[in-house]
Short mmCIF file of C-alpha atoms in Angstrom, two decimals:
data_model
loop_
_atom_site.label_atom_id
_atom_site.label_comp_id
_atom_site.label_asym_id
_atom_site.label_seq_id
_atom_site.Cartn_x
_atom_site.Cartn_y
_atom_site.Cartn_z
CA MET A 1 -24.55 -7.34 5.74
CA ILE A 2 -22.45 -6.58 8.69
CA GLU A 3 -23.84 -4.02 11.02
CA MET A 4 -21.99 -2.23 13.98
CA LYS A 5 -23.93 0.15 16.31
CA ASN A 6 -22.40 2.31 19.14
CA ALA A 7 -19.38 -0.42 19.53
CA THR A 8 -16.62 0.37 22.04
CA LYS A 9 -13.40 -1.97 22.27
CA PHE A 10 -10.49 -1.16 24.60
CA PHE A 11 -7.45 -2.85 26.22
CA LYS A 12 -6.23 -1.98 29.29
CA THR A 13 -2.19 -2.09 29.64
CA ASN A 14 0.07 -0.34 32.18
CA GLY A 15 -2.84 1.03 33.95
CA LYS A 16 -3.75 3.07 31.12
CA THR A 17 -6.81 2.51 29.06
CA HIS A 18 -6.45 1.90 24.92
CA TYR A 19 -9.45 2.65 22.84
CA ILE A 20 -9.93 0.74 19.28
CA LEU A 21 -13.39 1.89 18.71
CA LYS A 22 -15.03 4.69 20.62
CA ASN A 23 -19.40 4.30 20.44
CA ALA A 24 -18.56 3.56 16.71
CA SER A 25 -21.66 2.70 14.20
CA VAL A 26 -21.16 1.51 10.59
CA THR A 27 -23.22 -0.92 7.88
CA ILE A 28 -21.51 -2.71 5.59
CA PRO A 29 -23.88 -4.10 2.66
CA ASP A 30 -23.46 -7.46 1.24
CA GLY A 31 -21.68 -8.40 -1.72
CA VAL A 32 -18.67 -6.43 -1.30
CA ASN A 33 -14.73 -7.13 -1.00
CA LEU A 34 -13.68 -5.28 2.03
CA GLY A 35 -10.20 -3.76 2.41
CA ILE A 36 -9.52 -2.55 6.14
CA LEU A 37 -6.93 0.20 6.37
CA GLY A 38 -5.29 2.24 9.38
CA ARG A 39 -2.10 3.54 10.68
CA ASN A 40 0.14 0.95 12.52
CA GLY A 41 -1.41 0.67 15.92
CA ALA A 42 -5.07 1.70 15.21
CA GLY A 43 -6.54 -1.53 15.71
CA LYS A 44 -6.99 -3.07 12.16
CA SER A 45 -6.40 -6.61 13.11
CA THR A 46 -9.00 -6.28 16.24
CA LEU A 47 -11.76 -4.84 14.04
CA LEU A 48 -11.28 -7.82 11.54
CA ARG A 49 -11.51 -10.24 14.23
CA MET A 50 -14.49 -8.54 15.70
CA LEU A 51 -16.48 -8.11 12.03
CA GLY A 52 -15.79 -11.84 11.81
CA GLY A 53 -17.22 -12.93 14.92
CA LEU A 54 -13.96 -14.03 16.37
CA ASP A 55 -13.74 -11.10 19.04
CA TYR A 56 -16.37 -8.94 20.72
CA PRO A 57 -16.36 -5.16 21.80
CA ASN A 58 -16.74 -4.31 25.18
CA ARG A 59 -20.21 -2.19 24.42
CA GLY A 60 -22.24 -2.24 21.68
CA ILE A 61 -23.15 -5.12 19.03
CA ILE A 62 -21.84 -6.14 15.95
CA THR A 63 -24.30 -8.47 13.94
CA SER A 64 -24.35 -10.32 10.88
CA ASN A 65 -26.17 -13.32 9.19
CA ASN A 66 -23.05 -14.07 7.15
CA SER A 67 -20.65 -17.41 7.97
CA PHE A 68 -16.93 -16.27 8.57
CA SER A 69 -13.28 -18.44 8.15
CA TRP A 70 -11.04 -18.40 10.82
CA PRO A 71 -7.86 -15.74 9.93
CA MET A 72 -6.31 -17.27 6.96
CA GLY A 73 -2.30 -17.68 8.14
CA LEU A 74 -3.51 -17.80 11.55
CA SER A 75 -1.99 -21.44 12.92
CA GLY A 76 -2.53 -20.69 16.68
CA GLY A 77 -5.21 -23.67 16.46
CA PHE A 78 -2.89 -26.28 15.29
CA GLN A 79 -1.94 -28.95 17.70
CA PRO A 80 1.89 -28.85 17.71
CA SER A 81 2.60 -32.54 18.41
CA MET A 82 0.48 -33.47 15.66
CA THR A 83 1.82 -33.58 11.96
CA GLY A 84 0.67 -30.84 9.21
CA ARG A 85 -1.36 -33.99 7.75
CA GLN A 86 -2.98 -34.84 11.00
CA ASN A 87 -4.11 -31.08 11.90
CA VAL A 88 -5.56 -30.90 8.43
CA LYS A 89 -7.63 -34.40 8.71
CA PHE A 90 -8.69 -32.87 12.65
CA VAL A 91 -10.32 -29.85 11.14
CA CYS A 92 -11.95 -31.81 8.57
CA ARG A 93 -13.53 -33.76 11.02
CA VAL A 94 -14.81 -31.20 12.95
CA TYR A 95 -16.16 -29.33 9.95
CA GLY A 96 -17.72 -33.00 9.16
CA GLN A 97 -16.36 -33.62 6.03
CA THR A 98 -16.79 -37.60 4.62
CA PRO A 99 -13.79 -39.43 4.60
CA SER A 100 -13.40 -39.00 0.56
CA GLU A 101 -13.91 -35.19 1.09
CA ILE A 102 -11.32 -35.44 3.84
CA LYS A 103 -8.63 -37.62 1.41
CA LYS A 104 -9.40 -34.41 -1.12
CA THR A 105 -8.64 -31.64 1.50
CA ILE A 106 -5.71 -33.15 2.52
CA LYS A 107 -4.06 -33.71 -0.95
CA SER A 108 -5.44 -30.30 -1.90
CA VAL A 109 -3.28 -28.38 1.48
CA GLU A 110 -0.35 -30.74 1.16
CA GLU A 111 0.08 -29.08 -2.65
CA PHE A 112 -0.66 -25.68 -2.01
CA ALA A 113 1.68 -25.55 0.83
CA GLU A 114 4.41 -26.68 -0.49
CA ILE A 115 6.30 -27.55 2.56
CA GLY A 116 7.53 -31.15 1.13
CA ILE A 117 8.50 -33.52 3.76
CA TYR A 118 7.50 -31.42 6.63
CA PHE A 119 3.86 -32.02 5.94
CA ASP A 120 4.20 -35.57 8.22
CA MET A 121 6.11 -33.95 10.67
CA PRO A 122 5.25 -32.26 13.88
CA VAL A 123 4.01 -28.82 13.64
CA LYS A 124 6.08 -27.81 16.63
CA SER A 125 8.86 -27.93 14.04
CA TYR A 126 7.60 -25.41 11.72
CA SER A 127 9.08 -22.31 10.83
CA ASN A 128 5.95 -19.24 11.12
CA GLY A 129 6.05 -19.31 7.42
CA MET A 130 5.39 -23.17 7.00
CA LYS A 131 2.51 -23.19 9.48
CA SER A 132 0.85 -20.10 7.72
CA ARG A 133 1.06 -22.07 4.19
CA VAL A 134 -0.45 -25.10 5.84
CA SER A 135 -3.17 -22.67 7.67
CA PHE A 136 -3.71 -20.39 4.22
CA GLY A 137 -4.41 -23.78 2.09
CA LEU A 138 -6.74 -25.03 4.68
CA SER A 139 -8.77 -21.98 5.18
CA LEU A 140 -9.11 -22.55 1.22
CA ALA A 141 -10.63 -25.71 1.27
CA PHE A 142 -13.66 -24.52 2.98
CA ASP A 143 -16.65 -22.44 1.52
CA PHE A 144 -17.70 -19.45 3.76
CA ASP A 145 -19.56 -16.31 2.93
CA TYR A 146 -16.49 -14.15 3.94
CA LEU A 147 -12.70 -15.32 4.22
CA ILE A 148 -10.61 -13.36 6.82
CA ILE A 149 -7.71 -12.47 5.66
CA ASP A 150 -4.95 -10.30 8.08
CA GLU A 151 -1.51 -10.09 5.87
CA SER A 152 -1.14 -13.44 5.12
CA LEU A 153 -0.90 -12.63 1.49
CA SER A 154 2.50 -11.70 2.39
CA VAL A 155 3.66 -15.12 3.56
CA GLY A 156 6.49 -16.53 1.72
CA ASP A 157 8.42 -16.11 -1.40
CA ALA A 158 7.15 -14.19 -4.46
CA HIS A 159 6.06 -17.60 -6.36
CA PHE A 160 4.14 -18.07 -3.36
CA LYS A 161 2.95 -14.83 -2.99
CA LYS A 162 1.47 -14.84 -6.68
CA LYS A 163 0.12 -18.39 -6.05
CA ALA A 164 -1.69 -17.26 -3.22
CA THR A 165 -3.20 -14.68 -4.56
CA LYS A 166 -4.04 -15.98 -7.65
CA ALA A 167 -5.64 -18.58 -5.08
CA VAL A 168 -8.03 -16.04 -3.30
CA GLN A 169 -9.02 -14.47 -6.54
CA GLU A 170 -10.54 -17.64 -7.58
CA LYS A 171 -12.00 -18.23 -4.36
CA ILE A 172 -13.84 -14.96 -4.28
CA LYS A 173 -15.90 -16.08 -7.01
CA ASN A 174 -18.24 -17.52 -4.63
CA SER A 175 -16.96 -15.85 -1.27
CA LYS A 176 -16.42 -12.45 -0.28
CA ILE A 177 -13.23 -11.17 1.53
CA LEU A 178 -12.28 -9.26 4.73
CA LEU A 179 -8.94 -7.97 4.06
CA VAL A 180 -6.33 -6.32 6.06
CA SER A 181 -3.10 -5.41 3.87
CA HIS A 182 -0.48 -3.02 3.65
CA SER A 183 -0.03 -3.46 0.24
CA LEU A 184 -1.89 -0.71 -1.69
CA SER A 185 -1.45 -2.89 -5.22
CA THR A 186 -3.22 -6.06 -3.19
CA LEU A 187 -5.86 -4.06 -1.75
CA ARG A 188 -6.91 -2.47 -5.38
CA GLU A 189 -6.47 -6.04 -6.90
CA LEU A 190 -8.82 -7.70 -4.25
CA CYS A 191 -11.12 -5.10 -2.72
CA ASP A 192 -14.16 -3.22 -3.98
CA ALA A 193 -14.85 -0.94 -0.77
CA GLY A 194 -12.70 0.10 2.13
CA LEU A 195 -12.74 0.51 5.96
CA VAL A 196 -10.86 3.20 7.41
CA VAL A 197 -10.32 2.87 11.45
CA ASN A 198 -8.65 6.13 12.92
CA GLU A 199 -8.56 7.24 16.42
CA GLY A 200 -11.60 5.01 17.64
CA GLY A 201 -13.89 5.86 14.64
CA VAL A 202 -14.61 3.60 11.67
CA ASP A 203 -15.62 4.99 8.21
CA TYR A 204 -16.54 3.16 5.11
CA PHE A 205 -16.24 4.13 1.85
CA GLU A 206 -17.86 2.20 -1.38
CA ASN A 207 -14.90 2.87 -3.36
CA ILE A 208 -11.51 1.53 -2.27
CA GLU A 209 -9.73 4.06 -3.88
CA ASP A 210 -11.52 6.40 -1.65
CA ALA A 211 -10.61 4.68 1.58
CA ILE A 212 -7.04 4.42 0.43
CA GLU A 213 -6.82 8.45 -0.38
CA LYS A 214 -8.09 9.08 3.20
CA TYR A 215 -5.63 6.57 4.52
CA GLU A 216 -3.01 8.30 2.75
CA GLN A 217 -3.84 11.54 4.12
CA ILE A 218 -4.25 10.39 7.78
CA ASN A 219 -0.82 8.44 7.03
CA ALA A 220 0.86 11.79 5.71
CA GLU A 221 -0.48 13.77 8.45
CA LEU A 222 1.32 11.70 10.99
CA PRO A 223 4.80 12.89 12.38
CA LEU A 224 7.33 11.34 10.13
CA HIS A 225 8.67 8.56 12.67
CA MET A 226 5.09 7.37 12.73
CA GLN A 227 4.57 6.80 8.99
CA ASP A 228 3.94 3.87 7.54
CA LYS A 229 6.71 3.60 5.19
CA ASN A 230 4.76 0.67 3.30
CA ILE A 231 2.47 3.25 2.36
CA PRO A 232 3.76 5.35 -0.55
CA VAL A 233 2.61 9.07 -0.70
CA ALA A 234 0.60 9.59 -4.02
CA ILE A 235 1.56 12.70 -6.06
CA TYR A 236 -1.39 15.14 -7.46
CA SER A 237 -1.05 17.50 -10.15
CA SER A 238 -3.12 21.26 -11.18
CA ASP A 239 -3.98 19.10 -14.50
CA GLY A 240 -6.28 16.94 -11.92
CA LEU A 241 -4.40 13.74 -12.25
CA LYS A 242 -2.88 11.27 -9.44
CA PHE A 243 0.43 9.64 -10.11
CA LYS A 244 1.63 6.94 -7.27
CA ASN A 245 5.19 8.66 -7.25
CA SER A 246 7.27 11.37 -8.56
CA LYS A 247 8.85 8.82 -11.07
CA GLU A 248 5.65 8.09 -12.41
CA ALA A 249 4.74 11.67 -12.82
CA ALA A 250 7.86 12.78 -14.20
CA ILE A 251 7.34 9.69 -17.23
CA HIS A 252 4.05 11.05 -18.00
CA TYR A 253 5.39 15.36 -17.92
CA LYS A 254 8.51 13.71 -19.96
CA MET A 255 10.53 14.95 -17.43
CA ARG A 256 13.45 14.07 -14.46
CA PRO A 257 11.77 12.76 -10.94
CA PHE A 258 14.48 15.27 -9.68
CA GLY A 259 12.24 17.90 -10.91
CA ILE A 260 9.20 16.64 -9.69
CA ASP A 261 10.60 16.29 -5.94
CA GLN A 262 12.34 19.65 -6.56
CA ALA A 263 9.37 21.54 -7.24
CA ILE A 264 7.63 19.95 -3.97
CA ASN A 265 10.38 20.03 -1.68
CA GLU A 266 11.88 23.25 -2.69
CA ASN A 267 9.51 25.77 -4.31
CA ASN A 268 5.92 25.15 -2.43
CA GLY A 269 4.94 22.27 -5.32
CA SER A 270 5.39 24.90 -7.95
CA HIS A 271 7.07 23.73 -11.33
CA VAL A 272 8.60 26.55 -13.01
CA TYR A 273 8.97 24.82 -16.33
CA LEU A 274 5.50 23.46 -16.72
CA LYS A 275 3.56 25.84 -14.67
CA LYS A 276 1.58 23.76 -12.92
CA ASN A 277 1.47 22.46 -9.08
CA PHE A 278 2.39 19.32 -7.14
CA TRP A 279 1.53 18.09 -4.06
CA LYS A 280 1.59 15.12 -2.02
CA SER A 281 -1.67 13.49 -0.39
CA GLY A 282 -2.52 14.57 2.73
CA THR A 283 -1.71 18.26 1.95
CA GLU A 284 -3.70 21.10 0.30
CA GLN A 285 -3.20 22.44 -3.38
CA PRO A 286 -0.77 25.07 -3.12
CA LYS A 287 -0.82 28.25 -5.18
CA TYR A 288 2.01 28.79 -7.62
CA GLN A 289 4.78 30.60 -7.34
CA LYS A 290 7.78 31.62 -8.95
CA TRP A 291 11.41 30.10 -7.91
CA GLN A 292 12.04 31.96 -4.83
CA LYS A 293 16.00 31.95 -5.18
CA CYS A 294 15.95 33.20 -8.54
CA VAL A 295 19.39 35.16 -9.30
CA ASP A 296 19.01 36.93 -12.55
CA GLY A 297 21.42 36.03 -15.20
CA LYS A 298 22.90 32.81 -13.12
CA THR A 299 19.88 30.60 -12.09
CA VAL A 300 19.91 28.15 -14.61
CA ILE A 301 16.62 25.81 -15.64
CA CYS A 302 16.21 22.81 -18.15
CA SER A 303 13.81 21.40 -20.20
CA GLN A 304 13.68 18.56 -18.06
CA GLY A 305 12.37 20.57 -15.48
CA ILE A 306 15.08 20.88 -12.89
CA ILE A 307 16.68 24.45 -12.05
CA PHE A 308 20.56 25.18 -10.62
CA LYS A 309 21.90 27.56 -9.27
CA ASP A 310 24.43 28.08 -11.58
CA ALA A 311 25.50 26.53 -15.05
CA LYS A 312 28.65 24.59 -13.79
CA GLU A 313 26.11 23.05 -11.15
CA ALA A 314 23.75 21.98 -14.17
CA SER A 315 26.80 20.32 -16.26
CA LEU A 316 27.95 18.98 -12.89
CA PHE A 317 24.60 17.16 -12.53
CA TYR A 318 24.67 15.68 -16.05
CA MET A 319 28.35 14.34 -15.79
CA ASP A 320 26.85 12.40 -12.79
CA ARG A 321 23.86 11.14 -14.56
CA VAL A 322 24.54 10.99 -18.09
CA PRO A 323 28.24 10.15 -18.14
CA LYS A 324 28.12 8.67 -21.69
CA ALA A 325 27.49 12.36 -22.68
CA GLY A 326 31.26 12.99 -22.24
CA ILE A 327 30.49 16.46 -21.34
CA ASP A 328 32.59 18.86 -18.83
CA LYS A 329 32.06 21.27 -16.52
CA ASN A 330 31.91 24.29 -18.85
CA HIS A 331 29.56 22.25 -20.98
CA VAL A 332 26.03 24.20 -20.08
CA ALA A 333 27.78 27.75 -20.03
CA GLU A 334 28.68 26.97 -23.52
CA VAL A 335 25.08 25.90 -24.41
CA LEU A 336 23.65 28.98 -23.15
CA LYS A 337 25.66 31.04 -25.33
CA THR A 338 24.15 29.49 -28.64
CA PRO A 339 21.12 30.85 -30.34
CA SER A 340 19.07 27.62 -29.68
CA GLN A 341 20.65 27.05 -26.07
CA LEU A 342 20.19 22.84 -26.87
CA SER A 343 22.67 20.65 -26.19
CA PRO A 344 23.45 18.01 -28.59
CA ALA A 345 24.88 15.56 -26.67
CA LEU A 346 22.10 15.78 -23.86
CA LYS A 347 19.44 16.51 -25.68
CA VAL A 348 18.30 19.03 -22.88
CA LYS A 349 17.71 22.91 -23.57
CA PHE A 350 19.10 25.38 -21.08
CA HIS A 351 17.85 28.90 -19.84
CA TYR A 352 18.57 31.44 -17.71
CA LEU A 353 15.43 31.15 -15.32
CA SER A 354 15.26 35.22 -15.00
CA GLU A 355 14.91 35.07 -18.86
CA TYR A 356 12.48 31.89 -18.59
CA GLN A 357 10.00 33.23 -15.51
#
């Protein structure tokens, strides 16, 4: 168990006090893989270090009977004039490994880091990514109750990221993790529970999905220039469903994503064709309304859920999106004159919105 009681953490910069925590209390039970979320600058990494005993609050206490790794990917402890091999050997000796264990650990780290001849070159010649690879591999070589991971799963190319994630998944069969990451997929894949830090407070959620939803709400309420662009805004529907984005929602309803976005951005979330509501995380479910800019006998709606100001605009839209259909700018106007109002070329139906609503 990790227990925080009345913890306050602040830094003073340019004569001003910046608070990470203000008299915060939380209890994290044993046996959970914990993801830590919060907006940029909220203090996620500082909180991570404090939970792991690597930093301390200015006031209050944080206690635990668990053992914690150093942050995976952290290379600040390396001696720059020593080689990667020498640094690994030194850490092994500090942790009391036998000569045979040291040999095994060095081989493991060398194979994991995949930095070739640089493993026997001074660390000061490494790039930041190379240092992180060695540090990451070294962290995996020791057993702790908790592994501390601060964005290090994003180090390297796609191959190494996949390898690192797989290695952590194997490691957490016997250890737990404290993880800071901007990747929602990584949090969902590796974490059971979540901790959201915001404006000096900390909220614990038993389910990582609840923590993600809370963070999405916080992110959506921020001014646009302050929002975390790495966190996609989820979309909810009045069917009680949740989608990662408008594309996923459109696939579910057999629509075009443009129609979902149009409903959210132009009609208070009301999708006229589906007669449903859509809204983004961090906002309230809106009341259903008709299309507010409807002009009788002119505004057009199609069976893919998109509304157009007139038939010509609809034709131009599909001429651009489906050039292989070979239609012209008068196509939709001609389709609207037919009894079926179906375009065989597009496999889409068109209606005047005033008749449809």
